[in-house]
PDB file of C-alpha atoms in Angstrom:
ATOM      1  CA  GLN A   1      92.129  18.341 -36.679  1.00  0.00           C
ATOM      2  CA  GLN A   2      94.259  15.921 -38.721  1.00  0.00           C
ATOM      3  CA  PRO A   3      95.706  12.973 -36.932  1.00  0.00           C
ATOM      4  CA  VAL A   4      99.482  12.564 -37.013  1.00  0.00           C
ATOM      5  CA  GLN A   5     100.949   9.916 -38.616  1.00  0.00           C
ATOM      6  CA  SER A   6     104.442   8.716 -38.547  1.00  0.00           C
ATOM      7  CA  PRO A   7     107.079   7.771 -39.757  1.00  0.00           C
ATOM      8  CA  GLN A   8     106.257   9.281 -43.462  1.00  0.00           C
ATOM      9  CA  ALA A   9     107.607   6.565 -45.224  1.00  0.00           C
ATOM     10  CA  VAL A  10     109.073   3.519 -44.570  1.00  0.00           C
ATOM     11  CA  ILE A  11     111.253   0.838 -47.053  1.00  0.00           C
ATOM     12  CA  LEU A  12     111.241  -3.137 -46.162  1.00  0.00           C
ATOM     13  CA  ARG A  13     112.382  -6.023 -47.615  1.00  0.00           C
ATOM     14  CA  GLU A  14     109.738  -9.333 -47.776  1.00  0.00           C
ATOM     15  CA  GLY A  15     109.351 -10.887 -44.899  1.00  0.00           C
ATOM     16  CA  GLU A  16     109.966  -7.771 -42.252  1.00  0.00           C
ATOM     17  CA  ASP A  17     107.851  -6.457 -40.105  1.00  0.00           C
ATOM     18  CA  ALA A  18     106.674  -2.821 -39.911  1.00  0.00           C
ATOM     19  CA  VAL A  19     105.143  -0.440 -37.693  1.00  0.00           C
ATOM     20  CA  ILE A  20     102.892   2.627 -38.360  1.00  0.00           C
ATOM     21  CA  ASN A  21     101.334   5.059 -35.882  1.00  0.00           C
ATOM     22  CA  CYS A  22      98.671   7.231 -35.312  1.00  0.00           C
ATOM     23  CA  SER A  23      97.827  10.008 -32.604  1.00  0.00           C
ATOM     24  CA  SER A  24      95.105  12.607 -32.261  1.00  0.00           C
ATOM     25  CA  SER A  25      94.882  15.394 -30.185  1.00  0.00           C
ATOM     26  CA  LYS A  26      90.850  14.727 -29.266  1.00  0.00           C
ATOM     27  CA  ALA A  27      88.984  11.918 -27.650  1.00  0.00           C
ATOM     28  CA  LEU A  28      88.509   9.215 -29.916  1.00  0.00           C
ATOM     29  CA  TYR A  29      85.604   6.725 -30.649  1.00  0.00           C
ATOM     30  CA  SER A  30      87.221   5.015 -33.440  1.00  0.00           C
ATOM     31  CA  VAL A  31      90.401   4.562 -35.595  1.00  0.00           C
ATOM     32  CA  HIS A  32      90.007   3.378 -38.799  1.00  0.00           C
ATOM     33  CA  TRP A  33      93.014   2.086 -40.981  1.00  0.00           C
ATOM     34  CA  TYR A  34      93.032   1.827 -44.826  1.00  0.00           C
ATOM     35  CA  ARG A  35      95.736   1.163 -47.537  1.00  0.00           C
ATOM     36  CA  GLN A  36      95.482   3.020 -50.651  1.00  0.00           C
ATOM     37  CA  LYS A  37      97.667   1.801 -54.077  1.00  0.00           C
ATOM     38  CA  HIS A  38      98.433   4.496 -56.609  1.00  0.00           C
ATOM     39  CA  GLY A  39      95.806   5.754 -58.492  1.00  0.00           C
ATOM     40  CA  GLU A  40      93.117   3.390 -56.454  1.00  0.00           C
ATOM     41  CA  ALA A  41      90.517   4.141 -54.160  1.00  0.00           C
ATOM     42  CA  PRO A  42      91.853   3.089 -50.477  1.00  0.00           C
ATOM     43  CA  VAL A  43      90.848  -0.051 -48.991  1.00  0.00           C
ATOM     44  CA  PHE A  44      89.442  -1.122 -45.378  1.00  0.00           C
ATOM     45  CA  LEU A  45      91.890  -2.866 -43.187  1.00  0.00           C
ATOM     46  CA  MET A  46      91.022  -2.562 -39.760  1.00  0.00           C
ATOM     47  CA  ILE A  47      88.781  -0.662 -37.363  1.00  0.00           C
ATOM     48  CA  LEU A  48      89.311   0.159 -33.375  1.00  0.00           C
ATOM     49  CA  LEU A  49      86.507   0.945 -31.284  1.00  0.00           C
ATOM     50  CA  LYS A  50      86.704   2.701 -28.000  1.00  0.00           C
ATOM     51  CA  GLY A  51      86.428   0.075 -25.576  1.00  0.00           C
ATOM     52  CA  GLY A  52      88.839  -2.391 -27.061  1.00  0.00           C
ATOM     53  CA  GLU A  53      86.662  -3.801 -29.839  1.00  0.00           C
ATOM     54  CA  GLN A  54      88.786  -5.004 -32.767  1.00  0.00           C
ATOM     55  CA  LYS A  55      88.545  -6.633 -36.420  1.00  0.00           C
ATOM     56  CA  GLY A  56      90.971  -6.959 -38.749  1.00  0.00           C
ATOM     57  CA  HIS A  57      93.195  -9.292 -41.251  1.00  0.00           C
ATOM     58  CA  GLU A  58      95.636 -12.113 -40.182  1.00  0.00           C
ATOM     59  CA  LYS A  59      99.128 -10.671 -40.409  1.00  0.00           C
ATOM     60  CA  ILE A  60      97.908  -7.074 -40.102  1.00  0.00           C
ATOM     61  CA  SER A  61      96.837  -6.456 -36.385  1.00  0.00           C
ATOM     62  CA  ALA A  62      96.620  -2.825 -34.738  1.00  0.00           C
ATOM     63  CA  SER A  63      95.931  -1.501 -31.036  1.00  0.00           C
ATOM     64  CA  PHE A  64      94.177   1.526 -29.637  1.00  0.00           C
ATOM     65  CA  ASN A  65      95.614   3.046 -26.589  1.00  0.00           C
ATOM     66  CA  GLU A  66      92.292   5.326 -25.461  1.00  0.00           C
ATOM     67  CA  LYS A  67      94.269   6.870 -22.860  1.00  0.00           C
ATOM     68  CA  LYS A  68      96.930   8.256 -25.289  1.00  0.00           C
ATOM     69  CA  GLN A  69      94.748   8.671 -28.350  1.00  0.00           C
ATOM     70  CA  GLN A  70      97.200   6.559 -30.397  1.00  0.00           C
ATOM     71  CA  SER A  71      96.791   3.793 -32.599  1.00  0.00           C
ATOM     72  CA  SER A  72      99.499   1.736 -34.094  1.00  0.00           C
ATOM     73  CA  LEU A  73      99.004  -0.711 -37.445  1.00  0.00           C
ATOM     74  CA  TYR A  74     101.747  -3.654 -37.272  1.00  0.00           C
ATOM     75  CA  LEU A  75     102.420  -5.379 -40.170  1.00  0.00           C
ATOM     76  CA  THR A  76     104.227  -8.867 -40.133  1.00  0.00           C
ATOM     77  CA  ALA A  77     105.987 -10.488 -42.515  1.00  0.00           C
ATOM     78  CA  SER A  78     105.270  -7.819 -45.041  1.00  0.00           C
ATOM     79  CA  GLN A  79     105.076  -9.460 -48.382  1.00  0.00           C
ATOM     80  CA  LEU A  80     105.098  -7.505 -52.137  1.00  0.00           C
ATOM     81  CA  SER A  81     101.483  -6.557 -51.929  1.00  0.00           C
ATOM     82  CA  TYR A  82     101.957  -4.756 -48.465  1.00  0.00           C
ATOM     83  CA  SER A  83     103.190  -1.949 -50.606  1.00  0.00           C
ATOM     84  CA  GLY A  84     101.242   1.477 -50.833  1.00  0.00           C
ATOM     85  CA  THR A  85     100.062   4.282 -48.699  1.00  0.00           C
ATOM     86  CA  TYR A  86      98.837   3.523 -45.223  1.00  0.00           C
ATOM     87  CA  PHE A  87      96.288   5.960 -43.588  1.00  0.00           C
ATOM     88  CA  CYS A  88      94.723   6.157 -40.358  1.00  0.00           C
ATOM     89  CA  GLY A  89      91.014   7.878 -40.443  1.00  0.00           C
ATOM     90  CA  THR A  90      89.370   9.140 -36.849  1.00  0.00           C
ATOM     91  CA  VAL A  91      86.076   9.399 -35.453  1.00  0.00           C
ATOM     92  CA  PRO A  92      85.719  11.779 -32.532  1.00  0.00           C
ATOM     93  CA  ASP A  93      84.276  10.835 -29.371  1.00  0.00           C
ATOM     94  CA  ASN A  94      81.394  13.277 -29.040  1.00  0.00           C
ATOM     95  CA  TYR A  95      79.027  11.447 -31.397  1.00  0.00           C
ATOM     96  CA  GLY A  96      80.234  14.093 -34.117  1.00  0.00           C
ATOM     97  CA  GLN A  97      80.220  12.005 -37.051  1.00  0.00           C
ATOM     98  CA  ASN A  98      83.161  13.876 -39.472  1.00  0.00           C
ATOM     99  CA  PHE A  99      86.008  11.246 -40.416  1.00  0.00           C
ATOM    100  CA  VAL A 100      89.253  12.739 -40.628  1.00  0.00           C
ATOM    101  CA  PHE A 101      92.262  10.940 -42.335  1.00  0.00           C
ATOM    102  CA  GLY A 102      95.992  11.498 -41.249  1.00  0.00           C
ATOM    103  CA  PRO A 103      98.332  12.456 -44.019  1.00  0.00           C
ATOM    104  CA  GLY A 104      99.502   8.899 -44.674  1.00  0.00           C
ATOM    105  CA  THR A 105     102.249   6.186 -44.550  1.00  0.00           C
ATOM    106  CA  ARG A 106     104.035   5.561 -47.517  1.00  0.00           C
ATOM    107  CA  LEU A 107     105.634   1.633 -47.556  1.00  0.00           C
ATOM    108  CA  SER A 108     107.480   0.228 -49.671  1.00  0.00           C
ATOM    109  CA  VAL A 109     108.282  -3.589 -50.178  1.00  0.00           C
ATOM    110  CA  LEU A 110     111.334  -5.070 -51.830  1.00  0.00           C
ATOM    111  CA  PRO A 111     111.887  -8.088 -53.229  1.00  0.00           C
TER     112      PRO A 111
ATOM    113  CA  GLU B   1      77.731  -6.945 -56.822  1.00  0.00           C
ATOM    114  CA  ALA B   2      77.930  -4.601 -53.318  1.00  0.00           C
ATOM    115  CA  GLN B   3      79.519  -1.255 -54.451  1.00  0.00           C
ATOM    116  CA  VAL B   4      79.977   2.773 -54.530  1.00  0.00           C
ATOM    117  CA  THR B   5      80.046   3.861 -58.328  1.00  0.00           C
ATOM    118  CA  GLN B   6      81.141   7.710 -59.549  1.00  0.00           C
ATOM    119  CA  ASN B   7      80.550   9.211 -62.717  1.00  0.00           C
ATOM    120  CA  PRO B   8      82.490  10.449 -64.554  1.00  0.00           C
ATOM    121  CA  ARG B   9      85.713   8.577 -63.916  1.00  0.00           C
ATOM    122  CA  TYR B  10      87.661  11.766 -65.521  1.00  0.00           C
ATOM    123  CA  LEU B  11      86.405  15.552 -66.409  1.00  0.00           C
ATOM    124  CA  ILE B  12      88.330  18.377 -67.982  1.00  0.00           C
ATOM    125  CA  THR B  13      86.560  21.598 -67.941  1.00  0.00           C
ATOM    126  CA  VAL B  14      87.052  25.224 -68.246  1.00  0.00           C
ATOM    127  CA  THR B  15      87.077  27.532 -64.687  1.00  0.00           C
ATOM    128  CA  GLY B  16      83.218  28.681 -64.109  1.00  0.00           C
ATOM    129  CA  LYS B  17      81.281  26.185 -65.800  1.00  0.00           C
ATOM    130  CA  LYS B  18      79.167  24.541 -63.383  1.00  0.00           C
ATOM    131  CA  LEU B  19      80.109  20.720 -62.972  1.00  0.00           C
ATOM    132  CA  THR B  20      78.483  17.637 -61.068  1.00  0.00           C
ATOM    133  CA  VAL B  21      80.057  14.356 -59.996  1.00  0.00           C
ATOM    134  CA  THR B  22      77.627  11.809 -59.315  1.00  0.00           C
ATOM    135  CA  CYS B  23      77.989   9.247 -56.395  1.00  0.00           C
ATOM    136  CA  SER B  24      75.311   6.156 -55.957  1.00  0.00           C
ATOM    137  CA  GLN B  25      75.567   3.253 -53.473  1.00  0.00           C
ATOM    138  CA  ASN B  26      73.505  -0.156 -53.648  1.00  0.00           C
ATOM    139  CA  MET B  27      73.986  -1.040 -50.066  1.00  0.00           C
ATOM    140  CA  ASN B  28      71.393   0.796 -48.142  1.00  0.00           C
ATOM    141  CA  HIS B  29      74.074   2.834 -46.272  1.00  0.00           C
ATOM    142  CA  GLU B  30      73.191   5.963 -44.060  1.00  0.00           C
ATOM    143  CA  TYR B  31      76.032   7.673 -43.999  1.00  0.00           C
ATOM    144  CA  MET B  32      77.796   9.076 -47.141  1.00  0.00           C
ATOM    145  CA  SER B  33      80.716  11.182 -48.025  1.00  0.00           C
ATOM    146  CA  TRP B  34      82.990  13.269 -50.531  1.00  0.00           C
ATOM    147  CA  TYR B  35      86.524  13.442 -50.080  1.00  0.00           C
ATOM    148  CA  ARG B  36      89.162  15.212 -52.197  1.00  0.00           C
ATOM    149  CA  GLN B  37      92.774  14.235 -52.190  1.00  0.00           C
ATOM    150  CA  ASP B  38      95.734  16.006 -52.892  1.00  0.00           C
ATOM    151  CA  PRO B  39      99.302  15.166 -52.961  1.00  0.00           C
ATOM    152  CA  GLY B  40     100.848  15.392 -49.718  1.00  0.00           C
ATOM    153  CA  LEU B  41      97.647  16.326 -48.162  1.00  0.00           C
ATOM    154  CA  GLY B  42      95.823  13.134 -48.137  1.00  0.00           C
ATOM    155  CA  LEU B  43      92.412  12.822 -48.438  1.00  0.00           C
ATOM    156  CA  ARG B  44      90.259  15.665 -47.043  1.00  0.00           C
ATOM    157  CA  GLN B  45      86.321  15.196 -45.999  1.00  0.00           C
ATOM    158  CA  ILE B  46      84.482  17.912 -48.307  1.00  0.00           C
ATOM    159  CA  TYR B  47      81.018  17.257 -47.017  1.00  0.00           C
ATOM    160  CA  TYR B  48      79.323  14.364 -45.296  1.00  0.00           C
ATOM    161  CA  SER B  49      75.284  13.015 -45.205  1.00  0.00           C
ATOM    162  CA  MET B  50      74.160  10.745 -42.288  1.00  0.00           C
ATOM    163  CA  ASN B  51      70.757  10.173 -44.324  1.00  0.00           C
ATOM    164  CA  VAL B  52      68.219  12.070 -46.687  1.00  0.00           C
ATOM    165  CA  GLU B  53      68.030  15.835 -46.582  1.00  0.00           C
ATOM    166  CA  VAL B  54      70.644  15.608 -43.343  1.00  0.00           C
ATOM    167  CA  THR B  55      74.214  16.964 -44.575  1.00  0.00           C
ATOM    168  CA  ASP B  56      77.033  18.515 -43.100  1.00  0.00           C
ATOM    169  CA  LYS B  57      80.136  20.472 -43.694  1.00  0.00           C
ATOM    170  CA  GLY B  58      83.573  18.597 -43.491  1.00  0.00           C
ATOM    171  CA  ASP B  59      87.036  20.295 -43.370  1.00  0.00           C
ATOM    172  CA  VAL B  60      87.280  21.821 -46.931  1.00  0.00           C
ATOM    173  CA  PRO B  61      83.746  22.605 -47.764  1.00  0.00           C
ATOM    174  CA  GLU B  62      84.277  25.739 -49.640  1.00  0.00           C
ATOM    175  CA  GLY B  63      83.253  25.705 -53.455  1.00  0.00           C
ATOM    176  CA  TYR B  64      81.336  22.816 -52.901  1.00  0.00           C
ATOM    177  CA  LYS B  65      77.363  21.956 -52.798  1.00  0.00           C
ATOM    178  CA  VAL B  66      75.872  18.809 -51.808  1.00  0.00           C
ATOM    179  CA  SER B  67      72.566  17.221 -51.570  1.00  0.00           C
ATOM    180  CA  ARG B  68      70.990  14.111 -49.993  1.00  0.00           C
ATOM    181  CA  LYS B  69      67.417  13.702 -51.707  1.00  0.00           C
ATOM    182  CA  GLU B  70      67.506   9.827 -51.859  1.00  0.00           C
ATOM    183  CA  LYS B  71      69.552   7.432 -49.491  1.00  0.00           C
ATOM    184  CA  ARG B  72      71.844   5.785 -52.506  1.00  0.00           C
ATOM    185  CA  ASN B  73      72.390   9.223 -54.142  1.00  0.00           C
ATOM    186  CA  PHE B  74      74.762  11.972 -53.099  1.00  0.00           C
ATOM    187  CA  PRO B  75      75.914  14.470 -56.120  1.00  0.00           C
ATOM    188  CA  LEU B  76      78.822  16.875 -55.456  1.00  0.00           C
ATOM    189  CA  ILE B  77      78.290  20.233 -57.128  1.00  0.00           C
ATOM    190  CA  LEU B  78      81.040  22.606 -58.411  1.00  0.00           C
ATOM    191  CA  GLU B  79      78.972  25.770 -58.677  1.00  0.00           C
ATOM    192  CA  SER B  80      82.247  27.731 -60.362  1.00  0.00           C
ATOM    193  CA  PRO B  81      84.972  25.542 -60.458  1.00  0.00           C
ATOM    194  CA  SER B  82      88.333  27.031 -60.107  1.00  0.00           C
ATOM    195  CA  PRO B  83      91.854  25.704 -60.936  1.00  0.00           C
ATOM    196  CA  ASN B  84      92.175  24.946 -57.175  1.00  0.00           C
ATOM    197  CA  GLN B  85      89.565  22.498 -57.222  1.00  0.00           C
ATOM    198  CA  THR B  86      91.749  19.923 -59.739  1.00  0.00           C
ATOM    199  CA  SER B  87      91.990  16.886 -57.671  1.00  0.00           C
ATOM    200  CA  LEU B  88      90.914  13.378 -57.155  1.00  0.00           C
ATOM    201  CA  TYR B  89      87.686  12.744 -55.489  1.00  0.00           C
ATOM    202  CA  PHE B  90      86.368  10.098 -53.908  1.00  0.00           C
ATOM    203  CA  CYS B  91      82.621   9.524 -52.794  1.00  0.00           C
ATOM    204  CA  ALA B  92      82.555   6.664 -49.572  1.00  0.00           C
ATOM    205  CA  SER B  93      79.460   5.157 -48.038  1.00  0.00           C
ATOM    206  CA  SER B  94      79.100   3.393 -44.685  1.00  0.00           C
ATOM    207  CA  LEU B  95      76.345   1.766 -42.274  1.00  0.00           C
ATOM    208  CA  PHE B  96      76.121   3.571 -39.030  1.00  0.00           C
ATOM    209  CA  PHE B  97      76.857   1.672 -35.999  1.00  0.00           C
ATOM    210  CA  ARG B  98      76.128   2.733 -32.510  1.00  0.00           C
ATOM    211  CA  GLY B  99      74.773   5.596 -33.723  1.00  0.00           C
ATOM    212  CA  VAL B 100      78.374   6.775 -35.063  1.00  0.00           C
ATOM    213  CA  LEU B 101      80.531   6.059 -37.638  1.00  0.00           C
ATOM    214  CA  GLY B 102      82.053   3.221 -36.311  1.00  0.00           C
ATOM    215  CA  GLU B 103      81.953   0.963 -39.488  1.00  0.00           C
ATOM    216  CA  THR B 104      84.253   0.788 -42.716  1.00  0.00           C
ATOM    217  CA  GLN B 105      83.521   3.042 -45.253  1.00  0.00           C
ATOM    218  CA  TYR B 106      83.285   1.962 -49.263  1.00  0.00           C
ATOM    219  CA  PHE B 107      84.717   3.988 -51.786  1.00  0.00           C
ATOM    220  CA  GLY B 108      84.009   4.807 -55.238  1.00  0.00           C
ATOM    221  CA  PRO B 109      86.567   4.323 -57.765  1.00  0.00           C
ATOM    222  CA  GLY B 110      87.519   7.964 -57.937  1.00  0.00           C
ATOM    223  CA  THR B 111      86.917  11.122 -60.410  1.00  0.00           C
ATOM    224  CA  ARG B 112      89.867  12.675 -61.222  1.00  0.00           C
ATOM    225  CA  LEU B 113      89.063  16.488 -62.281  1.00  0.00           C
ATOM    226  CA  LEU B 114      91.113  19.354 -63.965  1.00  0.00           C
ATOM    227  CA  VAL B 115      89.942  22.679 -64.277  1.00  0.00           C
ATOM    228  CA  LEU B 116      91.854  24.953 -66.725  1.00  0.00           C
TER     229      LEU B 116
END
């Protein structure tokens, strides 16, 4: 079952902040965040594991609320290079190995 | 250089003509997967493999076959392609972490397939 992402699209000015949300109806082991530029392969940004472990970048951070099965990606002081489509991906907490991406959030950062 | 390679990058074919898209990784990853990407639908998993000779269906396996005879290779086979399989295809690989997929996936560059 595909996770739900919101918003579907967001437009920012350089330097503004953004939050992208991802929620699942299933108990999750991990939530992954990827960014994809048009015509290119997705690139890994962040992974959050059940139990609170987190890996990520400087100006991009994320949280994972295990009780609600929700994750949020925070983009701080956005740069033009942040433009692209952001996908969350989920791994279920039942030793399943299938990986399900959300439908994506298109982020456009304007000068 | 650690990478996932796919071939071909672009392919135009006709309905019913069998084709294979190859995928190879040089990172000794156990987990490999195929996705298709269509506008408005995001990336959908077709098949995945947890190791040699171990494969399982993803969300959209109909019309596709895979095999995992070697750890590094995971070809995607379309026995009788149809126009609704026109799409952008990505192969990906990953390590396992604590017995589940808890690490990042590395994606190949993608294969654009057009079925006439």
